[in-house]
PDB file of C-alpha atoms in Angstrom:
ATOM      1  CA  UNK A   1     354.410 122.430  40.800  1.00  0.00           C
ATOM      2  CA  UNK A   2     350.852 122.847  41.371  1.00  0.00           C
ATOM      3  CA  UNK A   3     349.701 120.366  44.759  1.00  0.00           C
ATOM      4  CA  UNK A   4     347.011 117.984  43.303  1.00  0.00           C
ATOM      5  CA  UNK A   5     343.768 117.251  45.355  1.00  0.00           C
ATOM      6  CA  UNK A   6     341.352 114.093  44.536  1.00  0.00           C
ATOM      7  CA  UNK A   7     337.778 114.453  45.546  1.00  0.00           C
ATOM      8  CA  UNK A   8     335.395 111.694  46.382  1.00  0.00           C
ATOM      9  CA  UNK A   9     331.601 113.203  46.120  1.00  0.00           C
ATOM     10  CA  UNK A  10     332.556 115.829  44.110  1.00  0.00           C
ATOM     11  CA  UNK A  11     329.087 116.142  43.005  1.00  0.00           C
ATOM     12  CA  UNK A  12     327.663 116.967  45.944  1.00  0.00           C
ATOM     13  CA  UNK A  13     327.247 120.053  47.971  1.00  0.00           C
ATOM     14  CA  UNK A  14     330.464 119.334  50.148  1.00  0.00           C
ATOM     15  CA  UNK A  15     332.655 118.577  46.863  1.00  0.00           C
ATOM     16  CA  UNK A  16     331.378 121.354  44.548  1.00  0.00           C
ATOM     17  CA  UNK A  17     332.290 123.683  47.454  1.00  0.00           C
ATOM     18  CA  UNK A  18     336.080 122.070  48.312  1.00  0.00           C
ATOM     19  CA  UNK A  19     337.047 121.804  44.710  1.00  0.00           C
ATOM     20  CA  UNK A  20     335.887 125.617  44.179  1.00  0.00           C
ATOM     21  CA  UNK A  21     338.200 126.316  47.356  1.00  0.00           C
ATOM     22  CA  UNK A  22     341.219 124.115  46.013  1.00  0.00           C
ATOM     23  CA  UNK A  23     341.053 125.972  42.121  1.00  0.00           C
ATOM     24  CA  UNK A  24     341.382 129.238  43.871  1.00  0.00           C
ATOM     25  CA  UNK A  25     344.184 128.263  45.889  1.00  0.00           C
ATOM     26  CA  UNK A  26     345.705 127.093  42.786  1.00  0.00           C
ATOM     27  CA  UNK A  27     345.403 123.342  43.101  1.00  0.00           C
ATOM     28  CA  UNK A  28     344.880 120.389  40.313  1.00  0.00           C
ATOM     29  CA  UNK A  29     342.236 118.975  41.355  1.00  0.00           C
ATOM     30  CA  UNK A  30     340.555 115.827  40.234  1.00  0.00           C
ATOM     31  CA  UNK A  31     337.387 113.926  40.991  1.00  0.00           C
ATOM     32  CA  UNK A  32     336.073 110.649  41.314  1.00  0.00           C
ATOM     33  CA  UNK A  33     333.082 110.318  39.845  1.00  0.00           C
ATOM     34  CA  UNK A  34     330.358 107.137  39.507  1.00  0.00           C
ATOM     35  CA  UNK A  35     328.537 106.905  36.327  1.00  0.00           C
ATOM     36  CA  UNK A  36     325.153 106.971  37.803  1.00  0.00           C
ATOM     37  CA  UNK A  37     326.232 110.300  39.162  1.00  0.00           C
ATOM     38  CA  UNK A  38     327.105 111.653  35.476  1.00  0.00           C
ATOM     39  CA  UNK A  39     323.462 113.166  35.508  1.00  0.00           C
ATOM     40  CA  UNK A  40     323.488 115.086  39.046  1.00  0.00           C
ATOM     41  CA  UNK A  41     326.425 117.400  38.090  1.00  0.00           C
ATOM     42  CA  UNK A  42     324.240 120.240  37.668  1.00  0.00           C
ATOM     43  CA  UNK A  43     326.416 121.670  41.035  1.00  0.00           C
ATOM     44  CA  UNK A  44     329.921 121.432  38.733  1.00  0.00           C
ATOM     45  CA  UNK A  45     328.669 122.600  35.774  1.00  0.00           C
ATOM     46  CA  UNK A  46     330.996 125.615  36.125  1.00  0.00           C
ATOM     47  CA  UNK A  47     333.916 123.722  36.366  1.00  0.00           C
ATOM     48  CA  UNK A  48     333.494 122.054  33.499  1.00  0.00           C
ATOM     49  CA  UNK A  49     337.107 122.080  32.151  1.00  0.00           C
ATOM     50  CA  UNK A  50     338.511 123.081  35.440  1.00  0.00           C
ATOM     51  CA  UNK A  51     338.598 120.163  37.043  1.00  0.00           C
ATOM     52  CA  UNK A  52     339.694 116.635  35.850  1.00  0.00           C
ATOM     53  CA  UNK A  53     337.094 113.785  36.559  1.00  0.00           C
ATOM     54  CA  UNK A  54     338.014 110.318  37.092  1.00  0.00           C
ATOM     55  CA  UNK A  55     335.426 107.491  37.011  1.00  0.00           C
ATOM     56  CA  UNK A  56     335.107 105.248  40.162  1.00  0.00           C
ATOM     57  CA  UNK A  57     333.360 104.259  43.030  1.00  0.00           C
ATOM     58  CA  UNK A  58     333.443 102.798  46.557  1.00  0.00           C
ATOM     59  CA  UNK A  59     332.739 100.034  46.233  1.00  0.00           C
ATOM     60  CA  UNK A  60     335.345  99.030  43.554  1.00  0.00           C
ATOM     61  CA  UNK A  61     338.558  99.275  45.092  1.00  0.00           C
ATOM     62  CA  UNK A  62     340.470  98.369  41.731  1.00  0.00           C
ATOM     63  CA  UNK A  63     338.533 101.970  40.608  1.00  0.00           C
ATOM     64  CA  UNK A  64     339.977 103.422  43.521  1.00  0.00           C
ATOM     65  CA  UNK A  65     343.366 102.288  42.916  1.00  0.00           C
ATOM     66  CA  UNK A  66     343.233 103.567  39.410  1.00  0.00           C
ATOM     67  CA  UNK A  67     342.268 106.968  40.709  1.00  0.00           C
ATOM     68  CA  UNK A  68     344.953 107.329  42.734  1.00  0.00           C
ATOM     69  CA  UNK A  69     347.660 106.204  40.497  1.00  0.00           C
ATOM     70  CA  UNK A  70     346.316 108.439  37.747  1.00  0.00           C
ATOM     71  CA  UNK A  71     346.247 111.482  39.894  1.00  0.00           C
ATOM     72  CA  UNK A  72     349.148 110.878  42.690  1.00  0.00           C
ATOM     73  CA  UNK A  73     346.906 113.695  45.014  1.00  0.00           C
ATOM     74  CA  UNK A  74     348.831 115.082  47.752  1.00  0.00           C
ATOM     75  CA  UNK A  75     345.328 115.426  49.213  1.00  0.00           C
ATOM     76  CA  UNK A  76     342.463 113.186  49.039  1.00  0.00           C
ATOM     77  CA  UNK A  77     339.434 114.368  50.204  1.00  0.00           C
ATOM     78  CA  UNK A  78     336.459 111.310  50.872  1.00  0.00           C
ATOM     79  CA  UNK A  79     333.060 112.945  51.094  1.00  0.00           C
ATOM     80  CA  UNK A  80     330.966 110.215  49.258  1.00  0.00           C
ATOM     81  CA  UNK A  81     328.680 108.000  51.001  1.00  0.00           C
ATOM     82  CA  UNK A  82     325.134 107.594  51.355  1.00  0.00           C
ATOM     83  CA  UNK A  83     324.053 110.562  53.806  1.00  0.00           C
ATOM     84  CA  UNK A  84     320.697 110.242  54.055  1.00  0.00           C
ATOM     85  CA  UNK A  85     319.479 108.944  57.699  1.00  0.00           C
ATOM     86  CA  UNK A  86     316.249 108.131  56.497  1.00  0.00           C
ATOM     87  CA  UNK A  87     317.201 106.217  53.728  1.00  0.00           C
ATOM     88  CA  UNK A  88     319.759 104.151  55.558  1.00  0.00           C
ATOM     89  CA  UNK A  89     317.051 102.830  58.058  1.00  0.00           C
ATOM     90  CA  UNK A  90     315.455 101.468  53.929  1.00  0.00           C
ATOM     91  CA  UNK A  91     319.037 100.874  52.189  1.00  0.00           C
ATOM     92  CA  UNK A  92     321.152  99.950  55.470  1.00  0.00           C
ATOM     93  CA  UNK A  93     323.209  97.543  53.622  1.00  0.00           C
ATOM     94  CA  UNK A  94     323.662 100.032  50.893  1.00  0.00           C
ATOM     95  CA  UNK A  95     324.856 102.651  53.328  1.00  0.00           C
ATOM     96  CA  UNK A  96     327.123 100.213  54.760  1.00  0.00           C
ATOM     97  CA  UNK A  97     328.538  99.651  51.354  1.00  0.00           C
ATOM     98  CA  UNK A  98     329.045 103.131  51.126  1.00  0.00           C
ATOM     99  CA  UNK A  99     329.425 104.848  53.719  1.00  0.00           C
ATOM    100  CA  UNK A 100     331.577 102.475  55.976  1.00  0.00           C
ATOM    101  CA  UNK A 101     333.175  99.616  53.481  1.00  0.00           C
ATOM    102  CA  UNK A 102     333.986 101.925  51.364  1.00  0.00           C
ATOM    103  CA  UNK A 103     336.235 104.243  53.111  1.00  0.00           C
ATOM    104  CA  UNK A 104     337.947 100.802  54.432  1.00  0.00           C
ATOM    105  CA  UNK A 105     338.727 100.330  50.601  1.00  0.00           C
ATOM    106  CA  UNK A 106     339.704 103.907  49.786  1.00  0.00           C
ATOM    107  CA  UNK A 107     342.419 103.624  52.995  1.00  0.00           C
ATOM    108  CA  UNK A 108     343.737 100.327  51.750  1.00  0.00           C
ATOM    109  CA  UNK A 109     343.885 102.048  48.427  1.00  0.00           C
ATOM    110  CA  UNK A 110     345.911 105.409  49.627  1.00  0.00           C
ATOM    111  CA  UNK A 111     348.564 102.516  51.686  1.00  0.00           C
ATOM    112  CA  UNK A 112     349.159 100.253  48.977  1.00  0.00           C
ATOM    113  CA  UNK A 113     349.047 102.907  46.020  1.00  0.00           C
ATOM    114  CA  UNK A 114     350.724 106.434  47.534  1.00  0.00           C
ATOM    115  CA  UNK A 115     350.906 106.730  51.093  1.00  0.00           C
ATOM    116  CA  UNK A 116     351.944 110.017  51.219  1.00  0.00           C
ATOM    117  CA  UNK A 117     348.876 111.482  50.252  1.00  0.00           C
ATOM    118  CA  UNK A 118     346.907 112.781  53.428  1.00  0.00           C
ATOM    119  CA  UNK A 119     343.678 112.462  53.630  1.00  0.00           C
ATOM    120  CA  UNK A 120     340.662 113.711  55.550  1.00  0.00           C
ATOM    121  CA  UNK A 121     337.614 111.269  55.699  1.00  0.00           C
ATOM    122  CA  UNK A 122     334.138 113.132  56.715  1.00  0.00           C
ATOM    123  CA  UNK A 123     332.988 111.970  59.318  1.00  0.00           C
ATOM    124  CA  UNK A 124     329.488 113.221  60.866  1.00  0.00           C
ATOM    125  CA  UNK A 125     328.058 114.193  64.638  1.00  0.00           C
ATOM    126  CA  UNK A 126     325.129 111.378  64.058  1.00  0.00           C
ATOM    127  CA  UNK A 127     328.366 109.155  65.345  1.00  0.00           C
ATOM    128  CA  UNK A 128     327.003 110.788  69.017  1.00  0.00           C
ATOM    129  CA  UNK A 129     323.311 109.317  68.903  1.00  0.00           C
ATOM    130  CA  UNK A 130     322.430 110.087  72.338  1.00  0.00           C
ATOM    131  CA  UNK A 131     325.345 111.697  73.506  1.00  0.00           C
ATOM    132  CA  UNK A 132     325.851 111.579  77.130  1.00  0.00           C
ATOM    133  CA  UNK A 133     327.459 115.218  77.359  1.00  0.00           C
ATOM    134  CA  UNK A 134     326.781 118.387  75.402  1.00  0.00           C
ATOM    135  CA  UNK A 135     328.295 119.986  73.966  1.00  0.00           C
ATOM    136  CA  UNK A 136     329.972 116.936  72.589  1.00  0.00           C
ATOM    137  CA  UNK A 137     334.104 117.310  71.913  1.00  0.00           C
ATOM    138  CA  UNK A 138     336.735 114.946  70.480  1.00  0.00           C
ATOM    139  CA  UNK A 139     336.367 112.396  72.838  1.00  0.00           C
ATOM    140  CA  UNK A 140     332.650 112.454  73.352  1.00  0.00           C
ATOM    141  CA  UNK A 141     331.624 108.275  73.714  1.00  0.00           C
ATOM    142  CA  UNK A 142     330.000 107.920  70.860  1.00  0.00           C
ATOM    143  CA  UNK A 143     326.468 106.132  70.266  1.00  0.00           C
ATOM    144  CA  UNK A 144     325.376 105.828  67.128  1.00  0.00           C
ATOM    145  CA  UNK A 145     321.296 105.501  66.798  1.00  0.00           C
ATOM    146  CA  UNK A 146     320.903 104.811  63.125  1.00  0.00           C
ATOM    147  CA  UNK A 147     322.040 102.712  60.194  1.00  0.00           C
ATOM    148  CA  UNK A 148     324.403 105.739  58.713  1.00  0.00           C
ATOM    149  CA  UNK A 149     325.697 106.943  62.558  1.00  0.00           C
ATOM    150  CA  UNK A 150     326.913 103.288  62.214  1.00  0.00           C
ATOM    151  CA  UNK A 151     328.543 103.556  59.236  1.00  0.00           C
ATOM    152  CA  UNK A 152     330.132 106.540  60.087  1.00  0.00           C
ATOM    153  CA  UNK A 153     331.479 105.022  62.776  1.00  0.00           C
ATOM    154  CA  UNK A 154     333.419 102.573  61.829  1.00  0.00           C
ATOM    155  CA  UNK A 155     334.974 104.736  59.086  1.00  0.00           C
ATOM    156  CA  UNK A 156     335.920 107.045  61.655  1.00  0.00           C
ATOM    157  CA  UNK A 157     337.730 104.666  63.333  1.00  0.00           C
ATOM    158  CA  UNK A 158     338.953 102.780  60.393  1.00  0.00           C
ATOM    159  CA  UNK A 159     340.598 106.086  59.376  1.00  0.00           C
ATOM    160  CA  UNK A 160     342.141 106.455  63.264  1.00  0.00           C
ATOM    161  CA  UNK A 161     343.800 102.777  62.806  1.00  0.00           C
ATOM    162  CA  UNK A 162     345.350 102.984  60.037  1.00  0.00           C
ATOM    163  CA  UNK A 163     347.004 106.596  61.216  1.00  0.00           C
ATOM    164  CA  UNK A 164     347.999 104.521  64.149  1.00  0.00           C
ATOM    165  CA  UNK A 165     348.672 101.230  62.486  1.00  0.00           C
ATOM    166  CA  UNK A 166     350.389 102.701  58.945  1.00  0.00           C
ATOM    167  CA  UNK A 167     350.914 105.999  59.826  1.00  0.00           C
ATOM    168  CA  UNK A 168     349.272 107.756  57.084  1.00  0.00           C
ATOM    169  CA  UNK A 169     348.421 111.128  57.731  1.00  0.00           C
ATOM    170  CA  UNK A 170     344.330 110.575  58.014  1.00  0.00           C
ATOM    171  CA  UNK A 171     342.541 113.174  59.784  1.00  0.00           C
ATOM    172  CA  UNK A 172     338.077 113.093  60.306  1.00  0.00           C
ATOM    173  CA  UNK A 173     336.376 115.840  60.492  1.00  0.00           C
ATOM    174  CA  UNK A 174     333.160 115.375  63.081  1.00  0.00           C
ATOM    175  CA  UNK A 175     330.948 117.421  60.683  1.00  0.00           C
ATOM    176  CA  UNK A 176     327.455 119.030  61.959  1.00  0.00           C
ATOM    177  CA  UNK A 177     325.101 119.753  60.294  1.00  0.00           C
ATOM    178  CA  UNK A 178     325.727 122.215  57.316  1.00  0.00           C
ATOM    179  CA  UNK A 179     323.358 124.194  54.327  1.00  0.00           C
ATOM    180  CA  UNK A 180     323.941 126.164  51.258  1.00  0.00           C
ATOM    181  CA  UNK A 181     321.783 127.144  48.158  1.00  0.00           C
ATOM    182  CA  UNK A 182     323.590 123.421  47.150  1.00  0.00           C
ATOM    183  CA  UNK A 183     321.759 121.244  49.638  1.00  0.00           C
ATOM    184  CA  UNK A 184     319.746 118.709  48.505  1.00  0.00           C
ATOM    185  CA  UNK A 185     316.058 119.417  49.198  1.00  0.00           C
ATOM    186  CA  UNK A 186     315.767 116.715  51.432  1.00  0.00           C
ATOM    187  CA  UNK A 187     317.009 117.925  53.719  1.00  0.00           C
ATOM    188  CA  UNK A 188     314.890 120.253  55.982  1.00  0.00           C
ATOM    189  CA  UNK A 189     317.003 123.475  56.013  1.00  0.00           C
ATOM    190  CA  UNK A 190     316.652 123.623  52.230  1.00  0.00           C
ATOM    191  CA  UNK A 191     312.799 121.964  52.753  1.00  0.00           C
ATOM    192  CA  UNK A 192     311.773 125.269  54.576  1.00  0.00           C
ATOM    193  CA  UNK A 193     313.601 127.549  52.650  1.00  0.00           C
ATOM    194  CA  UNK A 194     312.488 125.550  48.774  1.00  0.00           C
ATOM    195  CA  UNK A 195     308.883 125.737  50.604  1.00  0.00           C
ATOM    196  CA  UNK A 196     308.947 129.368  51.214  1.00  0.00           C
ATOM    197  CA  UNK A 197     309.806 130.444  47.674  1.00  0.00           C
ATOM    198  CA  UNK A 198     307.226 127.727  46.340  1.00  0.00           C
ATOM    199  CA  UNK A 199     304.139 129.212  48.718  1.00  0.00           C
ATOM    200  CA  UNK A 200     305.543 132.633  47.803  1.00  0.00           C
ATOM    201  CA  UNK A 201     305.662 131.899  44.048  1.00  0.00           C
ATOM    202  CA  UNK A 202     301.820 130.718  44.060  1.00  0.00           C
ATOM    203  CA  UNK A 203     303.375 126.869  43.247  1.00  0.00           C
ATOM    204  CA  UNK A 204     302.347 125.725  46.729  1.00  0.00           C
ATOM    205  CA  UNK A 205     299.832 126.229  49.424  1.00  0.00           C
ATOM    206  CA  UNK A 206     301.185 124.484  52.649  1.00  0.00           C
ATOM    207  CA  UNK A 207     304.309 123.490  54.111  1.00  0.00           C
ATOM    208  CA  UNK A 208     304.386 119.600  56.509  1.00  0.00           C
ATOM    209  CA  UNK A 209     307.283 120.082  59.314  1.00  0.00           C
ATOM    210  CA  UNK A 210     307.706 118.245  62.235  1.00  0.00           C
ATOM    211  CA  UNK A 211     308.996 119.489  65.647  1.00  0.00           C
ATOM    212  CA  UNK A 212     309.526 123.088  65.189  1.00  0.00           C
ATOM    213  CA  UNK A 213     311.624 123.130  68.628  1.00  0.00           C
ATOM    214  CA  UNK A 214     313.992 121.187  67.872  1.00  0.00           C
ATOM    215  CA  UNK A 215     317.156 122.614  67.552  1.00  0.00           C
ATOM    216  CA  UNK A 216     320.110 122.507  65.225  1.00  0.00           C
ATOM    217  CA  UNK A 217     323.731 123.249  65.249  1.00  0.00           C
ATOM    218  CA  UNK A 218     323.548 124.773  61.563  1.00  0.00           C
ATOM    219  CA  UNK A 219     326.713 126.163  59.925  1.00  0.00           C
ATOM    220  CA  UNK A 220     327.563 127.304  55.959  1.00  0.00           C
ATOM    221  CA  UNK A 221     328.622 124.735  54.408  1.00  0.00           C
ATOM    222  CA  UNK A 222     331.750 126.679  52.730  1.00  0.00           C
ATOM    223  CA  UNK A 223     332.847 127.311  56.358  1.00  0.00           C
ATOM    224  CA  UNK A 224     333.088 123.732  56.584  1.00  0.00           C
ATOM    225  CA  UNK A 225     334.875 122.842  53.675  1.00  0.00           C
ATOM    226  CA  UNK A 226     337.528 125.362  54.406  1.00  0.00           C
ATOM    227  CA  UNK A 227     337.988 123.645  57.774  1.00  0.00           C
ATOM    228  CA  UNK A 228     338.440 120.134  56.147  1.00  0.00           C
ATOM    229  CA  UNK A 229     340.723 122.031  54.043  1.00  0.00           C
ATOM    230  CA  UNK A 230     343.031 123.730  57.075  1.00  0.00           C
ATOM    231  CA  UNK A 231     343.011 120.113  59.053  1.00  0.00           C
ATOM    232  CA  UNK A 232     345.238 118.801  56.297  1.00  0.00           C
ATOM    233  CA  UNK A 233     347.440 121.723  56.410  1.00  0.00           C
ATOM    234  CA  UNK A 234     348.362 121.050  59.733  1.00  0.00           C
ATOM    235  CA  UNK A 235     352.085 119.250  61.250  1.00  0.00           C
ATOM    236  CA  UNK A 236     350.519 116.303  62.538  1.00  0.00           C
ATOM    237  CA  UNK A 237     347.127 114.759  61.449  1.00  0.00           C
ATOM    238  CA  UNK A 238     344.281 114.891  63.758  1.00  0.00           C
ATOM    239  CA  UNK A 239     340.364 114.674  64.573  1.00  0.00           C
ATOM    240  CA  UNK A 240     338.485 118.011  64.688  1.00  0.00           C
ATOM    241  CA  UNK A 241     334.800 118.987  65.098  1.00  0.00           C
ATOM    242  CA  UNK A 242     333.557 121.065  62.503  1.00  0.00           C
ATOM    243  CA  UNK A 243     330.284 123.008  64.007  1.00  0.00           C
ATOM    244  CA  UNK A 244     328.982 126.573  64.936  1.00  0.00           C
ATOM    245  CA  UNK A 245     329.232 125.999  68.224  1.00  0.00           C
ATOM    246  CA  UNK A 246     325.921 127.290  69.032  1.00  0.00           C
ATOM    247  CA  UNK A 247     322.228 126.162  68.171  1.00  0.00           C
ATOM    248  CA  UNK A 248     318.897 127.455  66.846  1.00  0.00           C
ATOM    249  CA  UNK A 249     315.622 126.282  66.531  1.00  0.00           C
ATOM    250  CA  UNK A 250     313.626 124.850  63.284  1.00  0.00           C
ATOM    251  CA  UNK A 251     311.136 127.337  64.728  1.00  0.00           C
ATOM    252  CA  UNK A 252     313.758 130.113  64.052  1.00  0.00           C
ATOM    253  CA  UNK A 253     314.805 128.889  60.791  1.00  0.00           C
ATOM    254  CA  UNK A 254     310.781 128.575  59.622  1.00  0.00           C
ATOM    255  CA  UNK A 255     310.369 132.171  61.031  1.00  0.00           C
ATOM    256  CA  UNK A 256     313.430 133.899  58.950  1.00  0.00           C
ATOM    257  CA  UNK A 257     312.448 132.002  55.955  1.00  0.00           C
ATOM    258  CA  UNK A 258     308.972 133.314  55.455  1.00  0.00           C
ATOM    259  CA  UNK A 259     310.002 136.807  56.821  1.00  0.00           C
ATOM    260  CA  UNK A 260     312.336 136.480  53.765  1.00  0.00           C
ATOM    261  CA  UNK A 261     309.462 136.562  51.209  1.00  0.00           C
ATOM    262  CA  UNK A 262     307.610 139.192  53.675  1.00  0.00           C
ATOM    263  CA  UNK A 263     304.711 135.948  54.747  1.00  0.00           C
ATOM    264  CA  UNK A 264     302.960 135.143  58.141  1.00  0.00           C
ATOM    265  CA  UNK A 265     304.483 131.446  58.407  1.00  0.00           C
ATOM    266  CA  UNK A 266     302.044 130.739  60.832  1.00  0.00           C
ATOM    267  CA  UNK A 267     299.720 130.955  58.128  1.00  0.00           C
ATOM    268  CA  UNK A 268     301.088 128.336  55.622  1.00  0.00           C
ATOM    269  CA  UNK A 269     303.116 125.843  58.276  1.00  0.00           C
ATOM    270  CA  UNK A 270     301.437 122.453  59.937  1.00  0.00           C
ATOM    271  CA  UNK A 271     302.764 119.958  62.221  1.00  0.00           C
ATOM    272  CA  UNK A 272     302.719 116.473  60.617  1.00  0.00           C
ATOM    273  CA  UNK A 273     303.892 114.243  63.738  1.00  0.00           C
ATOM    274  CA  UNK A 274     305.414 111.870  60.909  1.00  0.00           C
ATOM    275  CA  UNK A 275     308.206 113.915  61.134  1.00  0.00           C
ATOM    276  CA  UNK A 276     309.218 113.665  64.381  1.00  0.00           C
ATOM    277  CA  UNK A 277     312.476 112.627  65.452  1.00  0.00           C
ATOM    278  CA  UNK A 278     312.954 110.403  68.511  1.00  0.00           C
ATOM    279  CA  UNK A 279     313.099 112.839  71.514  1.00  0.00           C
ATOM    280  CA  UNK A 280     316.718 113.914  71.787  1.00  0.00           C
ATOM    281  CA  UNK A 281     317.416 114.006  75.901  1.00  0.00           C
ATOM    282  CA  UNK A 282     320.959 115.597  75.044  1.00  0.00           C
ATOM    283  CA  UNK A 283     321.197 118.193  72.430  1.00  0.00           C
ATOM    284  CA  UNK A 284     323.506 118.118  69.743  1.00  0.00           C
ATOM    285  CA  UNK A 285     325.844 120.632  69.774  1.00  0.00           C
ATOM    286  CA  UNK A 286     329.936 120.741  68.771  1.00  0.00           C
ATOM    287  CA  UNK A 287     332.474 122.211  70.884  1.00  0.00           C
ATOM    288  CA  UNK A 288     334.656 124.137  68.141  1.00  0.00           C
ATOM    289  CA  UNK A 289     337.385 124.861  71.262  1.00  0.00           C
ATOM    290  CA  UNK A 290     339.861 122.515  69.902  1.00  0.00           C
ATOM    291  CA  UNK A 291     339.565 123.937  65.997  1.00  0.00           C
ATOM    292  CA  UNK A 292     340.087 127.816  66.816  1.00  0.00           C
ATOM    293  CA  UNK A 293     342.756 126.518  69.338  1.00  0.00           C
ATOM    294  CA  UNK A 294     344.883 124.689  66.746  1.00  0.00           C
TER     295      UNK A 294
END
């Protein structure tokens, strides 16, 4: 018998990725879906047929329970919530909702419904804030400095007590930041690189950044989902951080962008001080020494 995988967010860059990764390894996979989101699949078009979609959301745990019951996953995979920092400092009640609440529903769901199931909740490295160490590891304090660190927070530890409390095997995965062609152009990886096609293609003039020195630990985001992948595979269940382990500079990522579409970015980029993040005194960085040592 084929194992059978349930996906939370499956519309999303992470979940589009993991449930290509599961098909191949010859998984059923299923994936929880919210109405609202029946719109925004354009990134699972292609697996229309190929994977079975359940409706649900997080914050209807009776939806949850349904889901689980339905599908009896030995792997459930939670990579919903609301993941944009901005918009959590506008919807932080939302993002609480979502993005914390919710995995404490989706838990309470997996004990009550089929425990056996193990489960990886994503976690993120905005649970560091202002990290007093870098690069940060496993048992970096951490200090959240936004409405969705927060969150994140307490569903990372939510997820550590009940694998204490209930012993289900619950592993997070301390996820930096990641791209692909399936990022959400929001975000400023895919901002810079959507920009440089656009000012390329004649359909823009100008690209607004913000601190071009600031410095990312960037990673692909298929690497990542075949890490959350391999942390369920594992004997016992455990927290891992899921990074590069090295960082680079927006200033870097402008410059191969634009040398992409053979253009002087100097040219087309300004500095709109909007942008700026609060200054970051510790940088940001994941130690990856406990992931290539497990």
């Amino acid at each position: 018998m084929p194992k059978k995988a349930l996906i939370t967010g499956l519309t999303g860059q992470d979940g589009s990725y993991l449930a290509e990764l599961l098909l191949l390894k010859g998984y059923e996979v299923f994936g929880l879906v919210r109405r609202s989101s029946s719109g925004n699949a354009d990134r699972i078009r292609h697996l229309a047929g190929e994977v079975k979609v359940l409706s649900g959301d997080l914050l209807d745990q009776c939806s949850l329970m349904d889901a689980i019951m339905q599908s009896e996953p030995d792997e459930i995979y939670n990579l919903a919530s609301q993941s944009y920092v901005p918009l959590s400092w506008t919807q932080p009640s939302l993002t609480a909702e979502y993005t914390a609440l919710g995995v404490s529903r989706l838990l309470e769901s997996i004990r009550r419904c089929y425990p056996s199931s193990r489960f990886y909740q994503a976690s993120s490295s905005e649970v560091f804030g202002q990290p007093d160490e870098s690069p940060q590891t496993e048992r970096t304090a951490f200090r959240p400095r936004n409405p969705y660190g927060v969150a994140k927070a307490y569903a990372h530890w939510m997820t550590v007590n009940y694998r204490q409390q209930y012993g289900l095997y619950a592993c997070c995965g301390i996820t930096y930041t990641h791209e692909s062609p399936r990022r959400g152009t929001e975000f400023v990886f895919r901002k810079i690189t959507r920009g440089a096609a656009m000012i390329k293609l004649g359909l823009a003039e100008d690209l607004k950044l913000g601190n071009l020195d600031a410095r990312r630990d960037w990673c692909y985001a298929k690497d990542a989902v075949n890490a959350m992948w391999l942390m369920l595979q594992q004997e016992q269940s455990d927290d891992y951080i899921i990074a590069s382990g090295e960082t680079h500079s927006v200033r870097e990522l402008v410059e191969c962008a634009f040398n992409a579409v053979k253009l002087n970015w100097q040219d087309h980029v300004s500095i709109d001080p909007s942008f700026y993040r609060p200054d970051e005194a510790v940088q940001l960085i994941g130690s990856i020494d406990k992931f290539t040592s497990s």
